Coordinates of C-alpha atoms in Angstrom, one line a residue:
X1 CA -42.6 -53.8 -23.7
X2 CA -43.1 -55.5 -20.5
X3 CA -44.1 -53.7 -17.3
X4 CA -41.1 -54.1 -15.9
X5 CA -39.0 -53.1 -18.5
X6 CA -41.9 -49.7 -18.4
X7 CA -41.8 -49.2 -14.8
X8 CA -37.8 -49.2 -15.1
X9 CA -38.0 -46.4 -18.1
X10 CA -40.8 -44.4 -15.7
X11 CA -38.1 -44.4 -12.5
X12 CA -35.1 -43.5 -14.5
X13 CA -37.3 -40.8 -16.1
X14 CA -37.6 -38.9 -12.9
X15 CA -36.0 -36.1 -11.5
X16 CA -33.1 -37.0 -9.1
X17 CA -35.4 -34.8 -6.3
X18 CA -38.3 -36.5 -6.8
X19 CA -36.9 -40.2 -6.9
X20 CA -35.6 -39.6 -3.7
X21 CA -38.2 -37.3 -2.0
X22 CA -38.9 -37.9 1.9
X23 CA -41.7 -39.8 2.9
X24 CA -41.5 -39.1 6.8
X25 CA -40.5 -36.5 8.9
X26 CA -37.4 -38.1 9.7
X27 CA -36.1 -38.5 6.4
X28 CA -36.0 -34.6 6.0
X29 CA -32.4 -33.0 6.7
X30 CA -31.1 -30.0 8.3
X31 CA -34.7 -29.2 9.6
X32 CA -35.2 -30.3 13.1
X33 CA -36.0 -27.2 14.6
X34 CA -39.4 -27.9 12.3
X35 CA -39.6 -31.4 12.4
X36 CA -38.6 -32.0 16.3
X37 CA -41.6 -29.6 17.6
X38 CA -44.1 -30.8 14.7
X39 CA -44.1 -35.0 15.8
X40 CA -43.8 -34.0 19.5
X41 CA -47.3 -32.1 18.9
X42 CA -48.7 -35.4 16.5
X43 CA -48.1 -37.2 19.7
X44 CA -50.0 -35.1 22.0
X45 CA -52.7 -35.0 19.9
X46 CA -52.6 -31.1 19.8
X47 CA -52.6 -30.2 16.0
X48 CA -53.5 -26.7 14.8
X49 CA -56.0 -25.9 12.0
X50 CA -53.8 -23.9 10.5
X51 CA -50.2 -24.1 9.8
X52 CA -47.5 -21.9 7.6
X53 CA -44.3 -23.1 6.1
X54 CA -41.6 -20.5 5.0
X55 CA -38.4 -20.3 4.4
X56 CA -35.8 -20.2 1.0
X57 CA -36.7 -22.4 -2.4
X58 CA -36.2 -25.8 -2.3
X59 CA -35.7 -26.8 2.1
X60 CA -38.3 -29.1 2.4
X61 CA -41.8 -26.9 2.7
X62 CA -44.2 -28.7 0.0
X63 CA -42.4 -31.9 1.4
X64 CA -43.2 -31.9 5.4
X65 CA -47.1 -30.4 4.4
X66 CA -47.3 -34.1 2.3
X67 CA -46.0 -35.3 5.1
X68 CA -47.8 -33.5 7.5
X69 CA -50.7 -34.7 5.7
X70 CA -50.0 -38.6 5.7
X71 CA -49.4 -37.9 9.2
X72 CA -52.7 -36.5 9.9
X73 CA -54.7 -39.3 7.6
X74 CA -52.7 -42.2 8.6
X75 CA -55.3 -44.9 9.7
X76 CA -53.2 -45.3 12.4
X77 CA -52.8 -41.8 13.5
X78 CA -52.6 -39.0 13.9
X79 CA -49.0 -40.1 14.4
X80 CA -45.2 -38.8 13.9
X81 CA -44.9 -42.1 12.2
X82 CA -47.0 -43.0 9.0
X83 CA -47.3 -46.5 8.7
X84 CA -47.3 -46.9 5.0
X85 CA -49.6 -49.6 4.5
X86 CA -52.8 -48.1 4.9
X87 CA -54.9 -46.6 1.9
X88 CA -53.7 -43.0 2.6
X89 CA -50.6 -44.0 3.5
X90 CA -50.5 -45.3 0.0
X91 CA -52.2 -42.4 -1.8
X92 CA -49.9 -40.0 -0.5
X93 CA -46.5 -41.5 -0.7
X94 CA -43.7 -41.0 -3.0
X95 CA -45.0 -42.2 -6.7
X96 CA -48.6 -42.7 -5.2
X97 CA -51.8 -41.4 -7.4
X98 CA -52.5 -39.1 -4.7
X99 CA -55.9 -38.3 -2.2
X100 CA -58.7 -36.5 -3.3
X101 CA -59.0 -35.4 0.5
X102 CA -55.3 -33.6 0.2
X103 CA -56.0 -30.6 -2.2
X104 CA -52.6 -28.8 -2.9
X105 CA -53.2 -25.3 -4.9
X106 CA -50.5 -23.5 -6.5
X107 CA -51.2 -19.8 -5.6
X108 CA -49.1 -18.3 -8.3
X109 CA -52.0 -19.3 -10.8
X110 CA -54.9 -19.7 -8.4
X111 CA -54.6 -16.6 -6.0
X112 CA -57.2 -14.9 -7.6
X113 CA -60.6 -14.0 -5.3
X114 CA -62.5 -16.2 -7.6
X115 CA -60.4 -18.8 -7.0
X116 CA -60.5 -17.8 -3.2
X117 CA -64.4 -18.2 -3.2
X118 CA -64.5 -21.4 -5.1
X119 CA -62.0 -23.1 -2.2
X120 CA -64.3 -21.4 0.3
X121 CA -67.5 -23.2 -0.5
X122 CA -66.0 -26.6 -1.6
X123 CA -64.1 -26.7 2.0
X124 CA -67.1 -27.0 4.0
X125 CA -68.0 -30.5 2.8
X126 CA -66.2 -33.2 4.9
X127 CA -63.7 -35.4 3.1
X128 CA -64.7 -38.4 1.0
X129 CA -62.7 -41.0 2.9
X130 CA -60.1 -39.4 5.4
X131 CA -60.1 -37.8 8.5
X132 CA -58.8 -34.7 7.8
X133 CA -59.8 -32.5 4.3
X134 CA -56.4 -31.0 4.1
X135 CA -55.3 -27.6 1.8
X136 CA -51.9 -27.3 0.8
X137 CA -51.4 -24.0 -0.5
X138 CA -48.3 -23.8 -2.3
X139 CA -46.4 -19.9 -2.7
X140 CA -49.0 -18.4 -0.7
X141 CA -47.5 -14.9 -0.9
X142 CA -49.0 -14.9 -4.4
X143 CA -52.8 -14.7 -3.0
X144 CA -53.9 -11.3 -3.5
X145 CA -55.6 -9.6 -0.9
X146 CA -58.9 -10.4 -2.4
X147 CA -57.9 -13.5 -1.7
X148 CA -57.0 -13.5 1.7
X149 CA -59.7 -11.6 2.8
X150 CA -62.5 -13.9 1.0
X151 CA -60.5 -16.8 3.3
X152 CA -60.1 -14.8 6.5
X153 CA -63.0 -16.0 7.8
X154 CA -62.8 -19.8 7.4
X155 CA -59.2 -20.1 8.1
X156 CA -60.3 -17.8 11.4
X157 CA -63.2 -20.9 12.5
X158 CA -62.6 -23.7 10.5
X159 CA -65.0 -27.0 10.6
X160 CA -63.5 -29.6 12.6
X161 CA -62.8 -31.6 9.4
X162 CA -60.5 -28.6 7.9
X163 CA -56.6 -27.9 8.0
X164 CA -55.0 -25.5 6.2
X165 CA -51.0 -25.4 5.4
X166 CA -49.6 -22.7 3.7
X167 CA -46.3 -22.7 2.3
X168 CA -44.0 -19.5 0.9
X169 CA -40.5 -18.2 0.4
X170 CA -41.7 -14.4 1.3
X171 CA -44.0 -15.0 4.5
X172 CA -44.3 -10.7 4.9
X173 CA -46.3 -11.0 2.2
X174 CA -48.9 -13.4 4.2
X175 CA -51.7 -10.6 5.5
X176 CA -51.4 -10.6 9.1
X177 CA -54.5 -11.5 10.0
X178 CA -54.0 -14.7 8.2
X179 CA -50.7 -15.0 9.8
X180 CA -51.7 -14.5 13.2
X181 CA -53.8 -17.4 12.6
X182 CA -51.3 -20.0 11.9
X183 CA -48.7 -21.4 13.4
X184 CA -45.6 -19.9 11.9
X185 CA -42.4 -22.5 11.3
X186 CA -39.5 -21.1 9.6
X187 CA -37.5 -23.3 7.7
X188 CA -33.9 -22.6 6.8
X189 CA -30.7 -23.8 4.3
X190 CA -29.4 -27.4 4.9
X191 CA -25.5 -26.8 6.0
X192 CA -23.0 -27.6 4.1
X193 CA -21.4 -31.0 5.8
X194 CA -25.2 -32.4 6.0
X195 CA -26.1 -32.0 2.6
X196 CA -22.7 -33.3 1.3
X197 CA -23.1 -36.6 3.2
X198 CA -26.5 -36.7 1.8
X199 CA -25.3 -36.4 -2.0
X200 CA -22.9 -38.8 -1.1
X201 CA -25.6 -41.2 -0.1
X202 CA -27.8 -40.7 -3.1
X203 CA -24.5 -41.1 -5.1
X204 CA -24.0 -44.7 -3.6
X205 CA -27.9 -45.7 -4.1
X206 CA -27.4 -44.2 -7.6
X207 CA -24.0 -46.8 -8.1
X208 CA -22.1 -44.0 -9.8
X209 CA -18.4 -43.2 -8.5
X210 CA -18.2 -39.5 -8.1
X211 CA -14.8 -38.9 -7.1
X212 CA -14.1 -36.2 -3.7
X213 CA -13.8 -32.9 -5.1
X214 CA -17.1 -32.8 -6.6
X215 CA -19.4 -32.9 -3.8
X216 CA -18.3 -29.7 -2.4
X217 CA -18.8 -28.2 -6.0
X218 CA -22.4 -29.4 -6.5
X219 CA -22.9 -28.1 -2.4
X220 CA -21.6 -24.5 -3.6
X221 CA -23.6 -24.8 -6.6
X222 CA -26.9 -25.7 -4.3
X223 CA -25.9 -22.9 -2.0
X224 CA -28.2 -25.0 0.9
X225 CA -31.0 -26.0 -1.1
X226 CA -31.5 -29.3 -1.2
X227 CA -33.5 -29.1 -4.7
X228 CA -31.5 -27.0 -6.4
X229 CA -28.0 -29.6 -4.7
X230 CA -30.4 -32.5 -5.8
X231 CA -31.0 -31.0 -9.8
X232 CA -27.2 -30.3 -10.1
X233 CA -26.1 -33.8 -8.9
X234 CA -28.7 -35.1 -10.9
X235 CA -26.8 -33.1 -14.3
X236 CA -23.6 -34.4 -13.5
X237 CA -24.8 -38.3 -12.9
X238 CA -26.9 -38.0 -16.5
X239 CA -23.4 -37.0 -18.5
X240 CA -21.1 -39.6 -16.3
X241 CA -19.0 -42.0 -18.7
X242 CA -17.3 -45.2 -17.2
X243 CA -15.1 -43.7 -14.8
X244 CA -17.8 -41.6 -13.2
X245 CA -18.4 -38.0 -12.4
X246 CA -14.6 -36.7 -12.4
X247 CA -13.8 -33.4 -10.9
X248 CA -12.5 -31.6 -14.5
X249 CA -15.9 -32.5 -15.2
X250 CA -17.2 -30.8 -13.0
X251 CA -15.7 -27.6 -12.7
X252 CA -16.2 -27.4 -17.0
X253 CA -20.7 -28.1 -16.4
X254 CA -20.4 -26.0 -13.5
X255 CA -18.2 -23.2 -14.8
X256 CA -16.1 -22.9 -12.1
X257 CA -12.2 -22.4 -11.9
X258 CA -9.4 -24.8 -12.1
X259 CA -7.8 -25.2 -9.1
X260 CA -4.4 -25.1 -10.8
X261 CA -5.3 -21.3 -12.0
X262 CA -6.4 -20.4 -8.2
X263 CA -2.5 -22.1 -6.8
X264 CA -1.0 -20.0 -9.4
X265 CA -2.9 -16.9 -8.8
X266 CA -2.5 -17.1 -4.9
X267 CA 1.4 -18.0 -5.4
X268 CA 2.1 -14.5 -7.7
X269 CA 0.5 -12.7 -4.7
X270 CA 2.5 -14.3 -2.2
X271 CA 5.8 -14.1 -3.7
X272 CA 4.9 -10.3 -5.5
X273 CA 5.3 -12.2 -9.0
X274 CA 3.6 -9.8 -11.6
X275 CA 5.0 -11.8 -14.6
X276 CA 3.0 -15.1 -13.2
X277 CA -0.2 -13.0 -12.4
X278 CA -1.1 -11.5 -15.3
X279 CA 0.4 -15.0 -16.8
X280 CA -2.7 -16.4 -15.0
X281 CA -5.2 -13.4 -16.1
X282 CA -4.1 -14.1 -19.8
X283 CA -4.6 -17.8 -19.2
X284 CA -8.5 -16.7 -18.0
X285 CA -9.5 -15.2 -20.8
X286 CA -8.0 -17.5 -23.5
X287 CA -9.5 -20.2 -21.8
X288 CA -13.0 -18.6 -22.1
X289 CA -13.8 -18.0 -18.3
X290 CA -15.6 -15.7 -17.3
X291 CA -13.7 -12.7 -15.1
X292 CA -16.7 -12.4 -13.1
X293 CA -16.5 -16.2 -12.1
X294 CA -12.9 -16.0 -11.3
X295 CA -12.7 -13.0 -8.9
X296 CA -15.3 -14.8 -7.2
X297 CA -13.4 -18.0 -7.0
X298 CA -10.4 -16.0 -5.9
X299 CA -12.5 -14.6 -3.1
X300 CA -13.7 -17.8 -2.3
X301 CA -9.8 -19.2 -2.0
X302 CA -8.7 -16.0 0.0
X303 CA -11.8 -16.5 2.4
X304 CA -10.5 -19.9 3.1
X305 CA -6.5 -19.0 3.7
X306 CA -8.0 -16.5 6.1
X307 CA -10.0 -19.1 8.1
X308 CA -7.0 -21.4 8.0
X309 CA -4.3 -19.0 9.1
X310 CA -6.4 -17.9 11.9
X311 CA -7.8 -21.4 12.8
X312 CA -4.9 -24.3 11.6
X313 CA -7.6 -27.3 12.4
X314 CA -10.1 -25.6 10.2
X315 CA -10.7 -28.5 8.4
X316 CA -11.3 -31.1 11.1
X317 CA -14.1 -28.3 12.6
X318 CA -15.9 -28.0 9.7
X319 CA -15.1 -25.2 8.4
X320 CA -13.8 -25.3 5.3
X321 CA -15.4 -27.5 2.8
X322 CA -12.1 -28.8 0.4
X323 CA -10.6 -32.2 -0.6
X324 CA -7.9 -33.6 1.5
X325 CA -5.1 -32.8 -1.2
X326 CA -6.4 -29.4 -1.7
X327 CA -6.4 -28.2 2.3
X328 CA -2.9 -29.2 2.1
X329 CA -2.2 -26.9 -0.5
X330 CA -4.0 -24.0 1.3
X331 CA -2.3 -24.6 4.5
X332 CA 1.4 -24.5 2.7
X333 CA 0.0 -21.1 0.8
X334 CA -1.5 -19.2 4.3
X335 CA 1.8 -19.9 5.9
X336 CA 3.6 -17.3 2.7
X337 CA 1.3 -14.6 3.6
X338 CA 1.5 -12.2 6.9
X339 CA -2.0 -12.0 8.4
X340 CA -2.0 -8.1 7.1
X341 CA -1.3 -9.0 3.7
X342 CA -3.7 -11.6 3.4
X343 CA -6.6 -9.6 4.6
X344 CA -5.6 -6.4 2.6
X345 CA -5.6 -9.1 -0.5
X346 CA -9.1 -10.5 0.3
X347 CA -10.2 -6.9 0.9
X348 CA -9.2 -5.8 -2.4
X349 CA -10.3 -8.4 -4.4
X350 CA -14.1 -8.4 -2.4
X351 CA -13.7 -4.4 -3.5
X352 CA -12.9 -5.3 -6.8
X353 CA -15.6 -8.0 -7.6
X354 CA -18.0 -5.3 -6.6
X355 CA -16.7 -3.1 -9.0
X356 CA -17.1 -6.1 -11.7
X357 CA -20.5 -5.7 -11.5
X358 CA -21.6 -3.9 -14.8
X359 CA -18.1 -3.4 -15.8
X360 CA -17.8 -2.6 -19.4
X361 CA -14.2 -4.4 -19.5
X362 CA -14.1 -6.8 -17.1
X363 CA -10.4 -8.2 -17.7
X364 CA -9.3 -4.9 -16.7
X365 CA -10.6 -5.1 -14.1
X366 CA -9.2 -8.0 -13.5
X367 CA -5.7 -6.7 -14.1
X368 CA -6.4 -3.7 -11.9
X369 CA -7.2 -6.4 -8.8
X370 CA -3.7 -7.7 -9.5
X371 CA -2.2 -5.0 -9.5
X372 CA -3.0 -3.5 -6.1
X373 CA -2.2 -6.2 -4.4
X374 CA 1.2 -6.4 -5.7
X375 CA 2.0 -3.0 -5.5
X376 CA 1.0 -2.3 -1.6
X377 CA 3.9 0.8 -1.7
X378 CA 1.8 2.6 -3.9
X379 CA -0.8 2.8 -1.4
X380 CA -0.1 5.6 1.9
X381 CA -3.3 3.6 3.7
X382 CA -2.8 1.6 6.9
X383 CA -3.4 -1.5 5.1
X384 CA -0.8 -1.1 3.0
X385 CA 1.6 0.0 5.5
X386 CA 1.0 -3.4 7.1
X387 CA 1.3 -5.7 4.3
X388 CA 5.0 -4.1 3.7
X389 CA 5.7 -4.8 6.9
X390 CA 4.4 -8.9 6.6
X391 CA 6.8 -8.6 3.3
X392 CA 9.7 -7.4 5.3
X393 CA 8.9 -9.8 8.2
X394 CA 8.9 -12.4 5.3
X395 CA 12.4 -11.0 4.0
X396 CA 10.4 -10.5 1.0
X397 CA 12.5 -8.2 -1.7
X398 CA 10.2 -5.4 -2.8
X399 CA 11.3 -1.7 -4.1
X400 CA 11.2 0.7 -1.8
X401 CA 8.7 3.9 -2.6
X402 CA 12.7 6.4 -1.8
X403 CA 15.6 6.6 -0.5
X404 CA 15.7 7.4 3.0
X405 CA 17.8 10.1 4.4
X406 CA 21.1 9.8 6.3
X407 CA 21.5 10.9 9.9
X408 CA 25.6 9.9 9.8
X409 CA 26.4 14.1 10.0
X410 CA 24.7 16.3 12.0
X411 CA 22.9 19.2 10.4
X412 CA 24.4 22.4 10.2
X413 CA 22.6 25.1 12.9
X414 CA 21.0 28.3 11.9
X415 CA 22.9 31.4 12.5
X416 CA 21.5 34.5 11.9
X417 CA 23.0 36.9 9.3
X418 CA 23.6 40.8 9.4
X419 CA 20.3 41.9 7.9
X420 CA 18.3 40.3 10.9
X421 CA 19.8 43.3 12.5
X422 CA 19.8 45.7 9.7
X423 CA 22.9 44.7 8.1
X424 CA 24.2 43.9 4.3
X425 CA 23.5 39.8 3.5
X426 CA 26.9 38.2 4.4
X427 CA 28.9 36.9 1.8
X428 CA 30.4 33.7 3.4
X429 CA 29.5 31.5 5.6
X430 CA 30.5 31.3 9.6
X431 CA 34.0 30.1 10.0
X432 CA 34.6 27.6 12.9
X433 CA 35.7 28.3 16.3
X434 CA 33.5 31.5 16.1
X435 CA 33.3 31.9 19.6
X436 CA 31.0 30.4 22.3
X437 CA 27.6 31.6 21.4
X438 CA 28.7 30.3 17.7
X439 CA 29.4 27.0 19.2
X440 CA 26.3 27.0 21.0
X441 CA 23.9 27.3 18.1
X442 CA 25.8 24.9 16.4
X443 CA 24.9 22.2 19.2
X444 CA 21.6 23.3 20.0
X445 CA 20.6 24.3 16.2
X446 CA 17.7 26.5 15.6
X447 CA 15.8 25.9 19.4
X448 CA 14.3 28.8 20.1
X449 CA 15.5 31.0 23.2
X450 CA 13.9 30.6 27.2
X451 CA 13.2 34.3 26.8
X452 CA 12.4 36.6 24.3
X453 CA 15.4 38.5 22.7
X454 CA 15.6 42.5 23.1
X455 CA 15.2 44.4 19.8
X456 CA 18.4 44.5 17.6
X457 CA 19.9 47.3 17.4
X458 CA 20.8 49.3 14.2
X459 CA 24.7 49.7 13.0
X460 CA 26.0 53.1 13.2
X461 CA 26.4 55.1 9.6
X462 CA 29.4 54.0 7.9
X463 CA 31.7 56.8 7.0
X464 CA 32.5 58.3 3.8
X465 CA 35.2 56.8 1.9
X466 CA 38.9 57.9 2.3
X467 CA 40.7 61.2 0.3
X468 CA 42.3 60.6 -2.3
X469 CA 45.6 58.8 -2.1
X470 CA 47.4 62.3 -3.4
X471 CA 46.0 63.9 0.3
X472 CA 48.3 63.6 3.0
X473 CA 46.9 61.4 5.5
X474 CA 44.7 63.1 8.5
X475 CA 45.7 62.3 11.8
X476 CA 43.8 59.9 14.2
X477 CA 40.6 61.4 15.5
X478 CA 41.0 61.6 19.7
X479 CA 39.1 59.7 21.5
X480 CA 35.3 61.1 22.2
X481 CA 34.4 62.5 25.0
X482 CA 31.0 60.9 25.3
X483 CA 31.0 57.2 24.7
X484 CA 28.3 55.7 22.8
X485 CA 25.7 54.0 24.1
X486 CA 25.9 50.6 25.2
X487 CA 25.1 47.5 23.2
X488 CA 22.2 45.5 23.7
X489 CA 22.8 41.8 24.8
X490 CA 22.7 39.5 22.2
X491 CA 22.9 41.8 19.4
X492 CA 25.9 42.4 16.9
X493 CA 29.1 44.1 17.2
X494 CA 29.3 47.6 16.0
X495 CA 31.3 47.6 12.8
X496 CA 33.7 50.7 12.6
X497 CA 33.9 53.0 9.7
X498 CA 35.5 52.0 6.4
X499 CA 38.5 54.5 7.3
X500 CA 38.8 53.2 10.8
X501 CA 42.2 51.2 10.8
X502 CA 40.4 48.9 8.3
X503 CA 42.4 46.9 5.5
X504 CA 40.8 46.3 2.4
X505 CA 38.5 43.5 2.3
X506 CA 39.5 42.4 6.2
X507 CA 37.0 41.6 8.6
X508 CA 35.1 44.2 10.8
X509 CA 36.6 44.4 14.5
X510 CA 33.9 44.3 16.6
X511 CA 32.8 47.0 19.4
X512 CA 34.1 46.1 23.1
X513 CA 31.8 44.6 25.2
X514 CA 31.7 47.6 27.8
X515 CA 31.2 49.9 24.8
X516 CA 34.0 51.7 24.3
X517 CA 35.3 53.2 21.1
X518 CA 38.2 51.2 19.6
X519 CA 41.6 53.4 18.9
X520 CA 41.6 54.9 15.7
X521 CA 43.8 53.5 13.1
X522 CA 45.5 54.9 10.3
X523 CA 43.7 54.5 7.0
X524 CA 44.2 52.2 4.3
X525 CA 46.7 53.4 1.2
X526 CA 43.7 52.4 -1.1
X527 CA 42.2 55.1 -3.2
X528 CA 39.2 53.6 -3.3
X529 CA 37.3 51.9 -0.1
X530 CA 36.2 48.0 -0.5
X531 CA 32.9 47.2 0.0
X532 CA 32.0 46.4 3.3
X533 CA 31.4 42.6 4.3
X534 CA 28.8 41.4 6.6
X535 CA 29.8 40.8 9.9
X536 CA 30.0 37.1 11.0
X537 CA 31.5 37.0 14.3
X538 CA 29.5 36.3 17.2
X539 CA 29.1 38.9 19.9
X540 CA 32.8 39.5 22.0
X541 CA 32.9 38.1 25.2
X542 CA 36.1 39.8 26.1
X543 CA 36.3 43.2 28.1
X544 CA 38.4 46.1 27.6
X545 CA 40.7 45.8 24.3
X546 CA 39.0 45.4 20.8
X547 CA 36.8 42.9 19.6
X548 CA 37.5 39.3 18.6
X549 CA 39.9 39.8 15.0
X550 CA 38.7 36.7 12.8
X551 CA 41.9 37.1 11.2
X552 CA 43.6 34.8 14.1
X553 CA 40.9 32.4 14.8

């Protein structure tokens, strides 16, 4: 094999990360917060002994301490700008052998005090042919406190010759008194847009075609880290055919859902189509997805028809990452949805893929999201309320939760019966044209009165029934002498007594309104007296004669 042939097998043996690792500080992305303020102090010659690197897995720590360090031994330096010429230029580039001035320790396996005491003694001897003896200490929250406490002292006064760098994902775990000591730069996840154009230009170098929709999917998948973006891309380049990385291929390595199965989800919501839902959660499960995945896709979509109905040029401002094709699609599916229904639907299914979690039977739960998003009149909440208002805003046909009642005839008003005043129930109801208080209640209905009413009065004793019919009838009693006392206002009439001038099952003739006794009348031919009726009529207006007859209204 010829060295060529051997150096082509070695580069196409390394990992897509390291193959394209930065070699200066302006080669590293997203991070110029960090890099900006670290070249400006290279040029004013006012470096630090001491330095700590944190931030999440895989944003460029380990890198800018190399780089820090070719900075720092660059024959020409220190400088921003490494030459790449010079011996440790050379040593400590991408594929180079490496310095034996730049010690990098891994901490997870060497934060021992032993370990602690060994770098102690050793860093006191200058370096062998650089200017700087440089320790890179790599997941330093993983030095005990042994540890840091057997290096307190010459991280605190350092010779002249010494820099430390320490780099970790969990910088509370750093002592504080080593801390304090350093100069602290926190490093943070690569956006979205910058790390996609960065795929794309490791895609080009790589001469692969990767067609649009898969960049976003390996960003998602790398969730910021460049590393973890880097080792994904790198998956999908290895298992490219001839036409490239193709987006079914994809969403298949990656696990993630079909568009087609989020349109048709998103659809059945809008239009309340339970059929074409749970058509959807059937085609899930056949297809061997996992629930879990597909909530949080869902989610995902919903979060994205939120942004866009709230902000139409969402897209052009960067904030949604999607295909061209695919934002189309999501514009046409937030215009279906009232802004209430869409957030009660991205509410419920965020509710719902918390409830997942540990779920014995996650397709029910699956079915169970569906459901209350298409059934927002079984809900009573205020979110609810709203989305059947967006669905009748819509014109959207949906069952209503009743039928509502009718306010064509007015109700009937409450009269009071007999026994409010002591009386028998009544029988019947009140007959219309009962007089003016009658026609008041039936207007006004059951208000109650400006002032309170006087007691009611009790109703005389009726009178034993009539003789016999074989007795000769008994003359009309005379008048009293003393009349009775006077009614109260507002309360009933005075029924007379069953052999008062009477007929059988007639009305009652009320008392006059000045109190009076009615004339007697003769009494009935019956042998037998009818029971007595409640009286209906409302109080008599009239004065002198007898009370209203309800026999001529």
């Amino acid at each position: 094999m010829s060295v060529r042939a051997y150096n082509l097998v070695g580069v196409s043996s390394l990992a897509l990360y390291r193959r394209y690792r930065p070699e200066s500080f302006a080669e590293v992305i997203g991070q110029e917060h960090v890099t900006d303020p670290l070249q400006q102090a290279l040029r004013n010659n006012r470096v630090n002994h001491a330095y700590l690197f944190s931030g999440p897995r895989g944003c460029g720590k380990t890198t800018s301490a190399r780089i820090l360090a070719r900075c720092l031994n660059c024959e020409k330096g220190p400088t921003p700008t490494p030459c790449g010429e010079c011996q440790s230029c050379q040593d400590l580039a991408r594929n180079g052998p490496g310095s034996i001035d730049v010690i990098e320790i891994d901490a997870a396996s060497h934060g021992g005090v032993d370990d602690a005491r060994d770098l102690r003694e050793k860093a006191f001897f200058g370096p062998a042919g650089s200017r700087y003896k440089i320790y890179i200490i790599d997941e330093a929250h993983m030095v005990t406190s042994a540890g840091f406490n057997a290096l307190l002292k010459v991280v605190e006064e350092p010779p002249e010759h010494l820099k430390f760098i320490f780099a970790t994902t969990e910088p509370e775990k750093v002592i504080g008194t080593i801390r304090s000591r350093t100069h602290h730069y926190p490093f943070r996840l690569v956006p979205p847009g910058t790390l996609r154009d960065y795929l794309g230009e490791v895609c080009g170098k790589e001469d692969i075609p990767v067609e649009e929709g898969v960049l976003p999917l390996v960003v998602r998948a790398g969730a910021g880290s460049v590393r973890d973006s880097m080792s994904v891309m790198d998956q999908l380049l290895a298992g490219a055919g001839e036409d490239g990385v193709t987006y079914a291929m994809a969403t298949s390595l990656l696990g993630y859902t079909d568009g087609s199965l989020l349109d048709s989800v998103v659809e059945a919501f809008a239009t309340g189509d339970g059929a074409a839902a749970f058509e959807v959660v059937d085609r899930v499960i056949e297809g061997g997805n996992d629930p879990r995945r597909f909530v949080a896709d869902l989610l995902e979509r919903l979060r994205d028809l939120v942004i866009l109905a709230a902000v139409p040029d969402a897209a052009e401002k960067g904030l949604i990452d999607a295909p061209a094709d695919v934002i189309e699609r999501m514009q046409a599916q937030a215009g279906t949805f009232g802004a209430a229904e869409l957030s009660r639907a991205a509410d419920l299914v965020n509710e719902g893929l918390t409830e997942m979690r540990g779920a014995n039977s996650p397709r029910l739960q699956l079915e169970l999201i569906c459901a209350r998003v298409l059934l927002p009149a079984a809900y009573g909440d205020e979110r609810s309320v709203m989305a059947r208002l967006d669905r009748i805003e819509r014109g959207v046909n949906f069952s209503a939760g009743g039928a509502g009642t009718g306010a064509g005839a007015p109700a009937m008003a409450y009269v009071p019966g007999p026994e409010v005043h002591g009386g028998a129930p009544g029988e019947g109801s009140v007959e219309p044209g009962g007089g003016p208080a009658a026609a008041r209640a039936a207007v006004r209905g059951p208000a109650p009165a400006p002032a309170p009413a006087p007691a009611p009065v009790s109703a005389p004793p009726v009178a034993p029934p009539a003789a016999p019919a074989q007795q000769p009838p008994a003359p009309a009693p005379a008048p009293s002498g003393a009349p009775p006392a006077p009614a109260a206002p507002g309360a009933w009439p005075t029924a007379v007594s069953a052999g008062g001038g009477r007929r059988p099952g007639g009305w009652p003739t009320a008392a006059p309104a000045g109190g009076a006794q009615s004339p007697a009348q003769a009494p009935a031919p019956a042998p037998a007296p009818a029971p007595t009726p409640a009286p209906q009529a409302a109080p008599a207006t009239s004065g002198g004669g007898g009370g209203l007859d309800p026999r001529t209204l």
